Short mmCIF file of C-alpha atoms in Angstrom, two decimals:
data_model
loop_
_atom_site.label_atom_id
_atom_site.label_comp_id
_atom_site.label_asym_id
_atom_site.label_seq_id
_atom_site.Cartn_x
_atom_site.Cartn_y
_atom_site.Cartn_z
CA MET A 1 0.04 0.01 -0.31
CA SER A 2 1.52 3.47 -0.65
CA ASP A 3 1.63 6.04 1.45
CA PHE A 4 -1.65 8.23 2.04
CA PRO A 5 -2.29 9.74 5.88
CA ASN A 6 -4.72 8.61 7.60
CA VAL A 7 -7.42 11.88 7.00
CA ILE A 8 -7.45 12.75 3.04
CA GLU A 9 -8.65 16.36 2.17
CA LEU A 10 -9.56 16.49 -1.41
CA ASN A 11 -10.28 18.80 -4.43
CA VAL A 12 -13.16 16.91 -6.74
CA GLY A 13 -14.16 19.30 -9.40
CA GLY A 14 -12.46 22.44 -7.63
CA VAL A 15 -15.02 21.31 -4.51
CA PHE A 16 -13.24 20.20 -1.22
CA TYR A 17 -14.30 17.45 0.88
CA THR A 18 -11.60 16.05 4.06
CA THR A 19 -12.29 11.90 4.40
CA THR A 20 -10.96 8.85 5.78
CA ILE A 21 -8.39 6.80 3.61
CA GLY A 22 -10.07 3.69 5.31
CA THR A 23 -13.73 5.96 3.96
CA LEU A 24 -11.69 6.28 -0.11
CA THR A 25 -11.01 2.66 0.16
CA LYS A 26 -13.97 0.79 1.64
CA ASP A 27 -15.31 -0.86 -2.13
CA PRO A 28 -11.49 -2.64 -2.84
CA ASP A 29 -13.28 -3.08 -6.16
CA SER A 30 -13.19 0.67 -6.60
CA LEU A 31 -10.82 3.44 -8.76
CA LEU A 32 -10.97 4.79 -5.59
CA THR A 33 -9.19 1.84 -4.14
CA GLN A 34 -7.05 1.65 -6.37
CA LEU A 35 -5.83 5.19 -6.53
CA PHE A 36 -5.25 5.39 -2.90
CA THR A 37 -3.22 2.11 -2.35
CA GLY A 38 -0.73 2.78 -4.45
CA LEU A 39 -2.10 -0.42 -6.75
CA VAL A 40 -2.34 2.05 -9.88
CA LYS A 41 0.86 3.47 -11.80
CA ASP A 42 -0.83 6.88 -11.86
CA GLN A 43 -0.78 7.57 -8.79
CA PRO A 44 -3.26 10.90 -8.07
CA ILE A 45 -2.12 14.29 -8.68
CA LYS A 46 -2.11 17.68 -5.98
CA ASP A 47 -3.42 20.87 -6.16
CA SER A 48 -1.28 24.47 -5.61
CA LYS A 49 -2.64 23.11 -1.57
CA GLY A 50 -1.58 20.37 -2.26
CA LYS A 51 -5.09 18.58 -1.80
CA TYR A 52 -5.30 15.84 -4.27
CA PHE A 53 -7.49 16.57 -6.78
CA LEU A 54 -9.99 14.17 -8.81
CA ASP A 55 -10.68 16.20 -12.39
CA ARG A 56 -15.11 15.32 -11.55
CA ASP A 57 -18.51 16.30 -10.35
CA GLY A 58 -17.90 17.86 -6.91
CA VAL A 59 -21.16 18.51 -6.16
CA LEU A 60 -22.12 15.05 -6.92
CA PHE A 61 -18.96 13.25 -5.20
CA ARG A 62 -20.87 13.84 -1.66
CA TYR A 63 -23.07 10.99 -3.06
CA VAL A 64 -19.80 8.83 -3.41
CA LEU A 65 -18.73 9.23 -0.04
CA ASP A 66 -22.29 8.93 1.48
CA TYR A 67 -22.32 5.58 -0.62
CA LEU A 68 -19.10 4.62 1.12
CA ARG A 69 -19.75 5.18 4.33
CA ASN A 70 -23.05 3.84 4.48
CA GLN A 71 -23.43 1.56 1.86
CA LYS A 72 -26.74 2.61 1.09
CA MET A 73 -28.28 5.68 -1.07
CA ILE A 74 -30.67 8.48 0.23
CA LEU A 75 -31.05 10.98 -2.45
CA PRO A 76 -33.09 14.11 -1.60
CA GLU A 77 -36.98 14.48 -2.57
CA THR A 78 -36.25 16.97 -5.26
CA PHE A 79 -33.16 14.88 -6.36
CA GLN A 80 -32.22 15.49 -10.82
CA GLU A 81 -29.78 14.48 -11.95
CA THR A 82 -29.82 10.11 -10.94
CA GLU A 83 -28.31 9.70 -14.62
CA ARG A 84 -25.38 11.85 -13.90
CA LEU A 85 -25.12 10.58 -10.83
CA LYS A 86 -25.16 7.20 -11.97
CA GLN A 87 -22.38 7.61 -14.51
CA GLU A 88 -20.45 8.96 -11.74
CA ALA A 89 -20.95 5.77 -9.64
CA ASP A 90 -19.74 3.80 -13.45
CA HIS A 91 -16.42 5.72 -13.25
CA TYR A 92 -15.81 4.64 -9.56
CA ARG A 93 -16.60 1.32 -10.42
CA LEU A 94 -18.80 1.13 -7.87
CA PRO A 95 -21.60 -1.28 -9.23
CA GLY A 96 -22.76 -1.59 -5.81
CA MET A 97 -24.15 2.26 -6.10
CA VAL A 98 -25.32 2.17 -9.25
CA ARG A 99 -28.03 0.04 -7.82
CA CYS A 100 -29.15 0.96 -5.56
CA LEU A 101 -29.91 3.92 -7.64
CA ALA A 102 -31.49 1.72 -9.89
CA GLU A 103 -33.76 0.50 -7.50
CA SER A 104 -34.07 4.54 -6.47
CA SER A 105 -35.10 4.96 -9.92
CA SER A 106 -37.83 2.01 -10.67
CA SER A 107 -39.08 3.11 -7.44
CA SER A 108 -39.68 7.15 -7.98
CA SER A 109 -41.44 5.91 -11.30
CA SER A 110 -43.50 3.49 -9.83
CA ALA A 111 -44.38 6.37 -7.26
CA ALA A 112 -45.09 8.83 -9.93
CA GLY A 113 -47.07 5.95 -12.04
CA SER A 114 -49.41 6.04 -9.22
CA SER A 115 -49.58 9.94 -8.49
CA LEU A 116 -51.42 9.64 -11.89
CA ARG A 117 -54.59 8.32 -9.91
CA SER A 118 -57.10 10.99 -7.98
CA PRO A 119 -58.57 9.39 -4.72
CA THR A 120 -61.72 9.23 -6.64
CA GLY A 121 -61.05 6.59 -8.76
CA VAL A 122 -60.10 9.21 -12.16
CA GLN A 123 -57.19 8.05 -14.36
CA LEU A 124 -55.42 10.84 -17.05
CA VAL A 125 -55.34 9.03 -20.19
CA GLY A 126 -53.65 11.33 -22.85
CA GLY A 127 -56.22 14.93 -23.23
CA ARG A 128 -58.74 12.63 -21.40
CA ARG A 129 -59.99 11.36 -17.88
CA ALA A 130 -61.26 8.11 -17.82
CA SER A 131 -63.18 6.52 -14.39
CA ASN A 132 -61.19 3.72 -13.47
CA ASN A 133 -64.01 1.28 -12.67
CA ASN A 134 -65.69 1.90 -15.83
CA PRO A 135 -62.84 2.03 -18.36
CA GLY A 136 -65.42 2.94 -21.09
CA ALA A 137 -66.80 6.16 -19.80
CA VAL A 138 -64.05 8.54 -21.06
CA VAL A 139 -64.47 12.50 -20.91
CA ASP A 140 -63.13 14.73 -22.75
CA LEU A 141 -60.95 17.25 -20.20
CA ASP A 142 -60.78 20.76 -22.87
CA SER A 143 -64.31 21.65 -22.36
CA GLN A 144 -63.70 21.06 -19.19
CA PHE A 145 -61.00 23.93 -18.80
CA GLN A 146 -61.20 27.11 -19.76
CA GLY A 147 -58.65 29.91 -20.84
CA SER A 148 -55.31 28.53 -19.27
CA PRO A 149 -54.79 25.80 -17.30
CA PRO A 150 -54.14 25.53 -14.39
CA ASP A 151 -51.02 27.21 -13.07
CA SER A 152 -48.51 24.02 -11.00
CA SER A 153 -46.56 27.19 -9.31
CA SER A 154 -49.83 28.41 -7.70
CA SER A 155 -49.41 24.92 -5.05
CA LYS A 156 -46.21 25.90 -4.54
CA GLU A 157 -45.35 27.70 -0.82
CA THR A 158 -45.53 31.12 -1.12
CA GLY A 159 -41.68 33.08 0.74
CA TYR A 160 -38.93 34.72 0.38
CA ILE A 161 -35.64 34.67 -0.09
CA VAL A 162 -32.21 36.94 0.31
CA VAL A 163 -29.30 36.69 -2.07
CA GLY A 164 -26.18 38.81 -1.25
CA TYR A 165 -22.92 38.45 -2.53
CA ARG A 166 -19.64 40.31 -1.15
CA GLY A 167 -16.72 40.86 -3.81
CA THR A 168 -13.44 43.01 -4.34
CA PHE A 169 -12.43 45.11 -6.26
CA ALA A 170 -10.06 47.55 -8.52
CA PHE A 171 -9.59 51.34 -10.05
CA GLY A 172 -8.03 51.57 -13.24
CA ARG A 173 -4.37 52.04 -12.49
CA ASP A 174 -2.82 55.71 -12.72
CA GLY A 175 -5.63 57.76 -13.01
CA LEU A 176 -7.65 55.75 -14.75
CA ALA A 177 -11.70 54.99 -14.25
CA ASP A 178 -12.79 51.67 -14.82
CA VAL A 179 -13.25 49.85 -12.56
CA LYS A 180 -12.75 46.49 -12.54
CA PHE A 181 -14.65 43.65 -10.38
CA ARG A 182 -12.74 40.67 -9.46
CA LYS A 183 -13.24 37.55 -6.82
CA LEU A 184 -16.55 36.93 -5.87
CA ALA A 185 -15.71 34.47 -2.26
CA ARG A 186 -19.33 33.25 -2.15
CA ILE A 187 -23.19 33.68 -2.18
CA LEU A 188 -24.98 33.77 0.94
CA VAL A 189 -28.69 32.57 0.83
CA SER A 190 -31.27 33.09 3.30
CA GLY A 191 -34.49 32.23 3.80
CA ARG A 192 -37.37 29.86 5.05
CA VAL A 193 -35.17 26.48 5.20
CA SER A 194 -37.65 24.05 3.01
CA ILE A 195 -38.24 27.10 0.37
CA CYS A 196 -33.92 26.91 0.02
CA ARG A 197 -33.66 23.70 -0.17
CA GLU A 198 -36.74 23.06 -3.04
CA VAL A 199 -34.51 26.13 -5.24
CA PHE A 200 -31.50 25.57 -4.78
CA GLN A 201 -31.50 21.74 -4.62
CA ASP A 202 -28.30 20.57 -4.27
CA THR A 203 -26.17 23.11 -5.00
CA LEU A 204 -27.03 24.80 -1.24
CA ASN A 205 -24.41 24.43 1.37
CA GLU A 206 -26.03 23.55 4.63
CA SER A 207 -22.50 22.57 6.30
CA ARG A 208 -22.46 26.33 8.14
CA ASP A 209 -26.04 26.53 9.88
CA PRO A 210 -25.75 24.99 12.69
CA ASP A 211 -29.70 24.29 13.79
CA ARG A 212 -30.35 21.07 12.04
CA GLY A 213 -34.53 20.70 13.74
CA THR A 214 -37.13 20.78 11.04
CA SER A 215 -37.40 22.42 7.41
CA ASP A 216 -39.97 25.16 8.78
CA ARG A 217 -38.01 27.50 9.73
CA TYR A 218 -35.53 30.00 8.81
CA SER A 219 -31.77 30.08 8.50
CA ALA A 220 -29.22 33.23 6.85
CA ARG A 221 -26.26 31.03 7.35
CA PHE A 222 -26.39 29.09 3.79
CA PHE A 223 -24.05 29.70 0.68
CA LEU A 224 -24.52 28.12 -2.79
CA LYS A 225 -21.27 25.25 -3.96
CA HIS A 226 -20.82 27.15 -6.77
CA ALA A 227 -20.12 31.57 -7.17
CA PHE A 228 -22.15 31.87 -10.40
CA ILE A 229 -24.36 34.51 -9.49
CA GLU A 230 -26.27 33.85 -12.80
CA GLN A 231 -26.66 30.26 -12.20
CA ALA A 232 -28.27 31.81 -8.83
CA PHE A 233 -30.82 33.89 -10.71
CA ASP A 234 -31.97 31.81 -13.24
CA MET A 235 -32.70 29.03 -10.29
CA LEU A 236 -34.89 31.22 -8.57
CA GLN A 237 -36.50 32.22 -11.79
CA ASP A 238 -37.09 28.71 -12.40
CA ALA A 239 -39.37 27.97 -8.90
CA GLY A 240 -41.25 30.60 -9.43
CA PHE A 241 -39.76 33.47 -8.03
CA ARG A 242 -39.11 37.12 -9.27
CA MET A 243 -36.79 40.22 -8.01
CA VAL A 244 -38.75 43.02 -6.11
CA GLY A 245 -35.66 45.09 -3.78
CA SER A 246 -31.27 44.96 -4.04
CA CYS A 247 -29.06 47.34 -2.71
CA GLY A 248 -25.56 47.27 -2.67
CA SER A 249 -22.60 48.45 -1.12
CA GLY A 250 -18.97 49.36 -1.20
CA THR A 251 -15.99 49.89 1.25
CA ASN A 252 -12.61 50.71 1.69
CA SER A 253 -10.91 48.92 4.16
CA ALA A 254 -7.53 50.66 4.10
CA GLY A 255 -5.75 47.60 5.48
CA GLU A 256 -2.51 46.54 4.43
CA ALA A 257 -1.85 44.63 2.00
CA LYS A 258 -0.87 40.83 2.33
CA PRO A 259 2.56 40.25 -0.12
CA GLY A 260 1.59 38.99 -3.07
CA MET A 261 -1.99 40.71 -4.10
CA ASP A 262 -2.81 43.41 -5.48
CA SER A 263 -3.05 46.59 -3.12
CA GLU A 264 -5.74 48.15 -4.62
CA GLU A 265 -8.22 45.20 -4.97
CA ASN A 266 -6.91 44.66 -1.44
CA LYS A 267 -8.35 47.76 0.32
CA TRP A 268 -11.76 47.91 -1.88
CA ASN A 269 -14.79 45.54 -0.88
CA HIS A 270 -18.22 45.26 -2.34
CA TYR A 271 -21.67 43.91 -1.10
CA ASN A 272 -25.43 43.22 -3.39
CA GLU A 273 -28.22 41.88 -1.81
CA PHE A 274 -31.41 40.92 -3.97
CA VAL A 275 -34.68 40.22 -2.30
CA PHE A 276 -37.00 37.29 -4.28
CA CYS A 277 -40.19 37.02 -3.76
CA ARG A 278 -42.89 34.13 -4.67
CA PRO A 279 -46.56 35.29 -4.41
#
């Protein structure tokens, strides 16, 4: 076995993880076991900070670790990337994880099929309605709707979400007027926990939230696993939210610049917040 530390720090596609060598090598036939026991010639490379780097989907890797730790899969109810996760499981050579995902997909499909039946015994058949007790009795639903069909978003939970981010900027050198915005460090999210989970799904990082109680509460400690503000806005719009307010500020910290850093960029900081509402 190659000389790897007991605690492994990973950089998987830009997302950082810390785990043990025992977890990574729990499945003896997996690619991770081969990489972190020296069974293959190509050793995992390290990034500039000394973390072992894997060029794979960093967000989905959390589910790979969960499977290795627990030998089972528990996915969020709103999880929509099963096929991509299967691809990751195939890459890491985890057939047990692939089987768990296949079983999860089949059970989800069965639940979706049964949800088409209403409690009154009415089943949807294309654009028509048929009685389960009398399959021959079919009613045209088009004649029962006046105008647009019901909006499915009306059943979603109403509320507000506040998205904020902090970054740095630098004025142009030698008196130039242009301003360059850089280093969007983190996108912060606050609101009702259940709504935040529904909107941002697997991109929501809850590691800084100390209260792991019920979802019917509020938190201002969430942040996103990426730094793309446009992606966050797209997800909010897809969930039926609209922006109702925003504000921003810029400050001069006037602190001493760290060696190797742009002193002008280190000096100026900005913070922006956006308020979204789903009525």
